[in-house]
């Protein structure tokens, strides 16, 4: 029962105040056993979807949490999915309701309908092929948040000439934000940020090795970026994708509002004539 129906029930005398208080306090989350409280209102409250992090969870718990989330939100997104998690999800939901991205290690449970489109556009770039898993996680999250995503992979600084034509094509799609994933020295996000007029999110990836490996050098390099750059944590594809999608969706919403205002002004002018 949502807040409107609770208030209506109190007004009509069908619910007492104590029960109404309990109902209001439980709004926005659904409990599973004593281990999880699903934030079912997170998207409407913040614009960011809730995802199930499969890491450190038992496969059967992931299945039940996904079942509740799919029931409440029509879709369920699971990240960092291992083979045992995937097997359990396949058995529970079947392949027709399950979308598996092996690079991103994500699963989307759905009823066959696509995620609602917001009109936002997010670009996702990877420096190397080894950086694609983190980039793909960001792309999946942005897509689930309603954005069109444009992927450009393996255009790192070892062959920077590969970047320019791909970046030109990406800019023609008018992205609201761009995620750039890079490991090793993590230079590419800084370069991209100096070539575009939209927000760039640096996503350091743990593909480097030796001194400064595991993404540490990439992270520190991005934090010291000369060009304007926002940076997330190492391998934080979810955060990068969600942040980019929030920006892109706000831009799309503002553009839609502006278009409606212009149409209203034109109608008003025609009426005056």
mmCIF file of C-alpha atoms in Angstrom:
data_model
loop_
_atom_site.group_PDB
_atom_site.id
_atom_site.type_symbol
_atom_site.label_atom_id
_atom_site.label_comp_id
_atom_site.label_asym_id
_atom_site.label_seq_id
_atom_site.Cartn_x
_atom_site.Cartn_y
_atom_site.Cartn_z
ATOM 1 C CA UNK A 1 0.000 0.000 0.000
ATOM 2 C CA UNK A 2 1.418 3.392 -1.006
ATOM 3 C CA UNK A 3 1.230 6.618 1.021
ATOM 4 C CA UNK A 4 -1.862 7.922 -0.787
ATOM 5 C CA UNK A 5 -3.861 4.787 -0.033
ATOM 6 C CA UNK A 6 -2.708 4.781 3.592
ATOM 7 C CA UNK A 7 -3.877 8.373 4.082
ATOM 8 C CA UNK A 8 -7.127 7.594 2.295
ATOM 9 C CA UNK A 9 -7.737 4.591 4.566
ATOM 10 C CA UNK A 10 -7.158 6.730 7.677
ATOM 11 C CA UNK A 11 -9.460 9.458 6.365
ATOM 12 C CA UNK A 12 -12.227 6.937 5.678
ATOM 13 C CA UNK A 13 -11.800 5.325 9.090
ATOM 14 C CA UNK A 14 -10.624 2.023 7.630
ATOM 15 C CA UNK A 15 -7.218 2.201 9.348
ATOM 16 C CA UNK A 16 -6.262 3.408 12.821
ATOM 17 C CA UNK A 17 -3.331 5.763 13.421
ATOM 18 C CA UNK A 18 -1.062 3.122 14.974
ATOM 19 C CA UNK A 19 -1.428 0.821 11.968
ATOM 20 C CA UNK A 20 -0.967 3.760 9.611
ATOM 21 C CA UNK A 21 2.246 4.742 11.393
ATOM 22 C CA UNK A 22 3.600 1.206 11.020
ATOM 23 C CA UNK A 23 2.668 1.186 7.334
ATOM 24 C CA UNK A 24 4.352 4.545 6.700
ATOM 25 C CA UNK A 25 7.521 3.470 8.520
ATOM 26 C CA UNK A 26 7.769 0.385 6.306
ATOM 27 C CA UNK A 27 7.236 2.280 3.056
ATOM 28 C CA UNK A 28 10.071 2.087 0.568
ATOM 29 C CA UNK A 29 11.681 -1.162 1.612
ATOM 30 C CA UNK A 30 10.860 -4.845 1.596
ATOM 31 C CA UNK A 31 12.553 -7.219 4.031
ATOM 32 C CA UNK A 32 13.947 -10.621 3.153
ATOM 33 C CA UNK A 33 14.490 -12.874 6.155
ATOM 34 C CA UNK A 34 16.712 -10.962 8.578
ATOM 35 C CA UNK A 35 19.540 -10.268 6.124
ATOM 36 C CA UNK A 36 18.244 -7.768 3.548
ATOM 37 C CA UNK A 37 15.952 -4.760 3.265
ATOM 38 C CA UNK A 38 15.346 -3.887 -0.378
ATOM 39 C CA UNK A 39 15.116 -0.157 -1.064
ATOM 40 C CA UNK A 40 12.253 -0.314 -3.555
ATOM 41 C CA UNK A 41 11.849 3.489 -3.712
ATOM 42 C CA UNK A 42 15.505 4.272 -4.402
ATOM 43 C CA UNK A 43 15.030 5.002 -8.105
ATOM 44 C CA UNK A 44 12.103 7.367 -7.547
ATOM 45 C CA UNK A 45 13.947 9.035 -4.651
ATOM 46 C CA UNK A 46 17.445 9.376 -6.146
ATOM 47 C CA UNK A 47 17.217 8.486 -9.823
ATOM 48 C CA UNK A 48 19.584 5.548 -9.265
ATOM 49 C CA UNK A 49 18.380 1.963 -9.405
ATOM 50 C CA UNK A 50 19.148 -0.477 -6.622
ATOM 51 C CA UNK A 51 21.311 -3.421 -7.624
ATOM 52 C CA UNK A 52 22.061 -6.694 -5.881
ATOM 53 C CA UNK A 53 25.777 -7.198 -5.234
ATOM 54 C CA UNK A 54 26.231 -10.960 -5.516
ATOM 55 C CA UNK A 55 29.720 -10.970 -3.975
ATOM 56 C CA UNK A 56 29.754 -12.488 -0.482
ATOM 57 C CA UNK A 57 26.121 -13.621 -0.762
ATOM 58 C CA UNK A 58 24.886 -17.197 -0.905
ATOM 59 C CA UNK A 59 23.365 -18.116 -4.300
ATOM 60 C CA UNK A 60 19.997 -18.963 -2.739
ATOM 61 C CA UNK A 61 19.884 -15.557 -1.021
ATOM 62 C CA UNK A 62 20.679 -13.795 -4.297
ATOM 63 C CA UNK A 63 17.825 -15.688 -5.972
ATOM 64 C CA UNK A 64 15.269 -14.759 -3.313
ATOM 65 C CA UNK A 65 16.348 -11.116 -3.183
ATOM 66 C CA UNK A 66 16.170 -10.958 -6.989
ATOM 67 C CA UNK A 67 12.708 -12.516 -6.888
ATOM 68 C CA UNK A 68 11.477 -9.802 -4.507
ATOM 69 C CA UNK A 69 13.125 -7.010 -6.494
ATOM 70 C CA UNK A 70 11.653 -8.268 -9.781
ATOM 71 C CA UNK A 71 8.222 -8.415 -8.169
ATOM 72 C CA UNK A 72 8.482 -4.904 -6.739
ATOM 73 C CA UNK A 73 10.241 -3.147 -9.636
ATOM 74 C CA UNK A 74 9.548 -5.416 -12.654
ATOM 75 C CA UNK A 75 13.321 -5.728 -13.142
ATOM 76 C CA UNK A 76 16.249 -6.877 -11.019
ATOM 77 C CA UNK A 77 19.913 -6.097 -11.626
ATOM 78 C CA UNK A 78 22.592 -8.309 -10.079
ATOM 79 C CA UNK A 79 26.303 -7.399 -10.238
ATOM 80 C CA UNK A 80 29.571 -9.290 -9.626
ATOM 81 C CA UNK A 81 27.870 -12.582 -10.488
ATOM 82 C CA UNK A 82 29.926 -15.776 -10.097
ATOM 83 C CA UNK A 83 29.288 -19.151 -11.759
ATOM 84 C CA UNK A 84 27.355 -20.567 -8.751
ATOM 85 C CA UNK A 85 25.183 -17.439 -8.636
ATOM 86 C CA UNK A 86 24.478 -17.663 -12.369
ATOM 87 C CA UNK A 87 23.540 -21.345 -12.157
ATOM 88 C CA UNK A 88 21.115 -20.668 -9.309
ATOM 89 C CA UNK A 89 19.550 -17.718 -11.135
ATOM 90 C CA UNK A 90 19.184 -19.755 -14.334
ATOM 91 C CA UNK A 91 17.395 -22.518 -12.458
ATOM 92 C CA UNK A 92 15.088 -20.062 -10.706
ATOM 93 C CA UNK A 93 14.135 -17.771 -13.588
ATOM 94 C CA UNK A 94 15.003 -19.565 -16.821
ATOM 95 C CA UNK A 95 16.961 -18.127 -19.772
ATOM 96 C CA UNK A 96 13.950 -16.301 -21.245
ATOM 97 C CA UNK A 97 13.753 -13.957 -18.224
ATOM 98 C CA UNK A 98 17.477 -13.616 -17.666
ATOM 99 C CA UNK A 99 19.976 -11.419 -19.498
ATOM 100 C CA UNK A 100 23.585 -12.403 -18.749
ATOM 101 C CA UNK A 101 26.564 -10.181 -19.636
ATOM 102 C CA UNK A 102 29.656 -12.344 -19.251
ATOM 103 C CA UNK A 103 32.123 -9.448 -19.544
ATOM 104 C CA UNK A 104 30.363 -7.236 -17.005
ATOM 105 C CA UNK A 105 29.379 -10.225 -14.830
ATOM 106 C CA UNK A 106 25.885 -8.778 -14.550
ATOM 107 C CA UNK A 107 22.460 -10.382 -14.716
ATOM 108 C CA UNK A 108 19.211 -8.558 -15.446
ATOM 109 C CA UNK A 109 15.959 -10.310 -14.547
ATOM 110 C CA UNK A 110 13.002 -8.960 -16.531
ATOM 111 C CA UNK A 111 9.580 -9.826 -17.903
ATOM 112 C CA UNK A 112 10.582 -9.310 -21.524
ATOM 113 C CA UNK A 113 10.002 -5.568 -21.682
ATOM 114 C CA UNK A 114 13.000 -3.227 -22.054
ATOM 115 C CA UNK A 115 13.998 -0.674 -19.446
ATOM 116 C CA UNK A 116 12.069 2.594 -19.930
ATOM 117 C CA UNK A 117 13.990 5.056 -22.120
ATOM 118 C CA UNK A 118 14.830 8.450 -20.625
ATOM 119 C CA UNK A 119 16.413 10.014 -23.699
ATOM 120 C CA UNK A 120 19.777 10.258 -21.948
ATOM 121 C CA UNK A 121 22.933 9.247 -23.821
ATOM 122 C CA UNK A 122 26.090 7.926 -22.134
ATOM 123 C CA UNK A 123 29.399 7.229 -23.838
ATOM 124 C CA UNK A 124 31.612 4.438 -22.481
ATOM 125 C CA UNK A 125 35.264 4.227 -23.522
ATOM 126 C CA UNK A 126 37.921 1.694 -22.564
ATOM 127 C CA UNK A 127 41.661 2.195 -22.938
ATOM 128 C CA UNK A 128 42.399 -1.485 -23.543
ATOM 129 C CA UNK A 129 40.552 -4.725 -24.138
ATOM 130 C CA UNK A 130 41.443 -5.776 -20.585
ATOM 131 C CA UNK A 131 39.521 -2.744 -19.301
ATOM 132 C CA UNK A 132 36.271 -3.769 -21.009
ATOM 133 C CA UNK A 133 34.761 -5.704 -18.035
ATOM 134 C CA UNK A 134 34.702 -2.579 -15.841
ATOM 135 C CA UNK A 135 33.513 -0.470 -18.776
ATOM 136 C CA UNK A 136 30.749 -2.968 -19.554
ATOM 137 C CA UNK A 137 29.530 -2.894 -15.963
ATOM 138 C CA UNK A 138 29.210 0.885 -16.273
ATOM 139 C CA UNK A 139 27.435 0.530 -19.625
ATOM 140 C CA UNK A 140 24.914 -2.007 -18.281
ATOM 141 C CA UNK A 141 24.058 0.206 -15.314
ATOM 142 C CA UNK A 142 23.570 3.287 -17.520
ATOM 143 C CA UNK A 143 21.389 1.241 -19.859
ATOM 144 C CA UNK A 144 19.244 -0.037 -16.975
ATOM 145 C CA UNK A 145 18.792 3.573 -15.886
ATOM 146 C CA UNK A 146 17.174 4.278 -19.246
ATOM 147 C CA UNK A 147 20.101 5.696 -21.199
ATOM 148 C CA UNK A 148 21.199 4.920 -24.716
ATOM 149 C CA UNK A 149 24.827 3.801 -24.452
ATOM 150 C CA UNK A 150 27.590 4.179 -27.030
ATOM 151 C CA UNK A 151 30.660 1.980 -26.469
ATOM 152 C CA UNK A 152 34.143 2.699 -27.833
ATOM 153 C CA UNK A 153 36.705 0.102 -26.770
ATOM 154 C CA UNK A 154 40.489 -0.379 -27.058
ATOM 155 C CA UNK A 155 41.529 3.171 -27.964
ATOM 156 C CA UNK A 156 44.246 3.718 -25.345
ATOM 157 C CA UNK A 157 47.315 5.934 -25.383
ATOM 158 C CA UNK A 158 49.640 3.257 -26.788
ATOM 159 C CA UNK A 159 47.944 4.018 -30.119
ATOM 160 C CA UNK A 160 46.227 7.331 -29.521
ATOM 161 C CA UNK A 161 45.456 7.737 -33.236
ATOM 162 C CA UNK A 162 42.696 5.144 -32.714
ATOM 163 C CA UNK A 163 40.844 7.481 -30.365
ATOM 164 C CA UNK A 164 40.274 10.557 -32.543
ATOM 165 C CA UNK A 165 37.917 9.159 -35.229
ATOM 166 C CA UNK A 166 35.973 7.124 -32.649
ATOM 167 C CA UNK A 167 35.645 10.127 -30.352
ATOM 168 C CA UNK A 168 34.375 12.218 -33.261
ATOM 169 C CA UNK A 169 31.635 9.653 -33.962
ATOM 170 C CA UNK A 170 30.761 9.509 -30.266
ATOM 171 C CA UNK A 171 30.425 13.295 -30.044
ATOM 172 C CA UNK A 172 27.918 13.212 -32.914
ATOM 173 C CA UNK A 173 25.619 11.173 -30.643
ATOM 174 C CA UNK A 174 25.527 14.074 -28.145
ATOM 175 C CA UNK A 175 26.325 12.156 -24.951
ATOM 176 C CA UNK A 176 25.440 13.825 -21.681
ATOM 177 C CA UNK A 177 28.442 12.219 -19.967
ATOM 178 C CA UNK A 178 31.299 9.861 -20.821
ATOM 179 C CA UNK A 179 32.834 7.100 -18.708
ATOM 180 C CA UNK A 180 36.469 6.311 -19.523
ATOM 181 C CA UNK A 181 37.923 3.085 -18.086
ATOM 182 C CA UNK A 182 41.693 2.676 -17.958
ATOM 183 C CA UNK A 183 44.192 0.570 -16.056
ATOM 184 C CA UNK A 184 48.004 0.727 -15.870
ATOM 185 C CA UNK A 185 48.956 4.446 -15.842
ATOM 186 C CA UNK A 186 45.337 5.571 -16.377
ATOM 187 C CA UNK A 187 46.043 8.422 -18.786
ATOM 188 C CA UNK A 188 43.146 8.135 -21.226
ATOM 189 C CA UNK A 189 40.405 9.819 -19.127
ATOM 190 C CA UNK A 190 42.521 12.971 -18.818
ATOM 191 C CA UNK A 191 43.025 13.096 -22.580
ATOM 192 C CA UNK A 192 39.342 12.556 -23.345
ATOM 193 C CA UNK A 193 38.336 15.202 -20.813
ATOM 194 C CA UNK A 194 40.537 17.714 -22.627
ATOM 195 C CA UNK A 195 38.824 16.998 -25.956
ATOM 196 C CA UNK A 196 35.101 17.096 -25.115
ATOM 197 C CA UNK A 197 32.647 19.590 -23.605
ATOM 198 C CA UNK A 198 30.681 17.117 -21.452
ATOM 199 C CA UNK A 199 31.446 15.651 -18.004
ATOM 200 C CA UNK A 200 33.961 12.795 -18.040
ATOM 201 C CA UNK A 201 34.108 10.162 -15.298
ATOM 202 C CA UNK A 202 37.431 8.392 -14.887
ATOM 203 C CA UNK A 203 37.121 4.704 -14.017
ATOM 204 C CA UNK A 204 40.467 3.266 -12.836
ATOM 205 C CA UNK A 205 40.794 -0.446 -13.541
ATOM 206 C CA UNK A 206 42.886 -3.030 -11.686
ATOM 207 C CA UNK A 207 44.584 -4.330 -14.843
ATOM 208 C CA UNK A 208 48.054 -2.998 -14.055
ATOM 209 C CA UNK A 209 50.694 -5.073 -12.276
ATOM 210 C CA UNK A 210 53.967 -4.630 -10.404
ATOM 211 C CA UNK A 211 54.693 -1.306 -8.684
ATOM 212 C CA UNK A 212 51.509 0.760 -8.714
ATOM 213 C CA UNK A 213 49.535 -2.204 -10.016
ATOM 214 C CA UNK A 214 46.030 -3.244 -9.123
ATOM 215 C CA UNK A 215 44.670 0.100 -10.286
ATOM 216 C CA UNK A 216 46.591 2.216 -7.762
ATOM 217 C CA UNK A 217 48.696 4.100 -10.317
ATOM 218 C CA UNK A 218 45.635 4.600 -12.526
ATOM 219 C CA UNK A 219 43.621 6.006 -9.615
ATOM 220 C CA UNK A 220 46.355 8.408 -8.490
ATOM 221 C CA UNK A 221 47.017 9.527 -12.064
ATOM 222 C CA UNK A 222 43.331 10.343 -12.576
ATOM 223 C CA UNK A 223 43.156 12.200 -9.259
ATOM 224 C CA UNK A 224 46.074 14.363 -10.465
ATOM 225 C CA UNK A 225 44.395 15.047 -13.819
ATOM 226 C CA UNK A 226 45.227 18.427 -15.337
ATOM 227 C CA UNK A 227 41.964 18.479 -17.297
ATOM 228 C CA UNK A 228 38.692 18.563 -15.354
ATOM 229 C CA UNK A 229 37.811 15.002 -14.379
ATOM 230 C CA UNK A 230 35.564 13.236 -11.878
ATOM 231 C CA UNK A 231 36.998 9.956 -10.585
ATOM 232 C CA UNK A 232 35.431 6.896 -8.970
ATOM 233 C CA UNK A 233 37.088 4.059 -7.083
ATOM 234 C CA UNK A 234 39.058 1.222 -8.663
ATOM 235 C CA UNK A 235 36.813 -1.119 -10.703
ATOM 236 C CA UNK A 236 33.717 0.839 -9.572
ATOM 237 C CA UNK A 237 31.838 0.352 -12.830
ATOM 238 C CA UNK A 238 28.465 0.556 -11.120
ATOM 239 C CA UNK A 239 29.215 3.947 -9.582
ATOM 240 C CA UNK A 240 30.661 5.332 -12.824
ATOM 241 C CA UNK A 241 27.691 4.171 -14.878
ATOM 242 C CA UNK A 242 25.132 5.411 -12.361
ATOM 243 C CA UNK A 243 26.791 8.814 -12.030
ATOM 244 C CA UNK A 244 27.019 9.243 -15.804
ATOM 245 C CA UNK A 245 23.388 8.188 -16.225
ATOM 246 C CA UNK A 246 22.197 10.665 -13.597
ATOM 247 C CA UNK A 247 23.911 13.487 -15.477
ATOM 248 C CA UNK A 248 22.633 12.335 -18.876
ATOM 249 C CA UNK A 249 19.096 11.852 -17.594
ATOM 250 C CA UNK A 250 19.023 15.308 -16.011
ATOM 251 C CA UNK A 251 20.166 16.826 -19.310
ATOM 252 C CA UNK A 252 17.526 14.879 -21.239
ATOM 253 C CA UNK A 253 14.822 15.910 -18.772
ATOM 254 C CA UNK A 254 15.870 19.562 -18.956
ATOM 255 C CA UNK A 255 15.877 19.448 -22.763
ATOM 256 C CA UNK A 256 12.378 17.966 -22.726
ATOM 257 C CA UNK A 257 11.130 20.652 -20.363
ATOM 258 C CA UNK A 258 12.712 23.366 -22.495
ATOM 259 C CA UNK A 259 11.056 21.923 -25.608
ATOM 260 C CA UNK A 260 7.657 21.900 -23.908
ATOM 261 C CA UNK A 261 8.156 25.511 -22.771
ATOM 262 C CA UNK A 262 9.086 26.635 -26.291
ATOM 263 C CA UNK A 263 6.035 24.884 -27.755
ATOM 264 C CA UNK A 264 3.780 26.530 -25.171
ATOM 265 C CA UNK A 265 5.263 29.955 -25.969
ATOM 266 C CA UNK A 266 4.733 29.389 -29.698
ATOM 267 C CA UNK A 267 1.115 28.347 -29.097
ATOM 268 C CA UNK A 268 0.584 31.453 -26.967
ATOM 269 C CA UNK A 269 2.046 33.715 -29.666
ATOM 270 C CA UNK A 270 -0.156 32.137 -32.328
ATOM 271 C CA UNK A 271 -3.184 32.606 -30.072
ATOM 272 C CA UNK A 272 -2.405 36.310 -29.668
ATOM 273 C CA UNK A 273 -2.174 36.725 -33.430
#
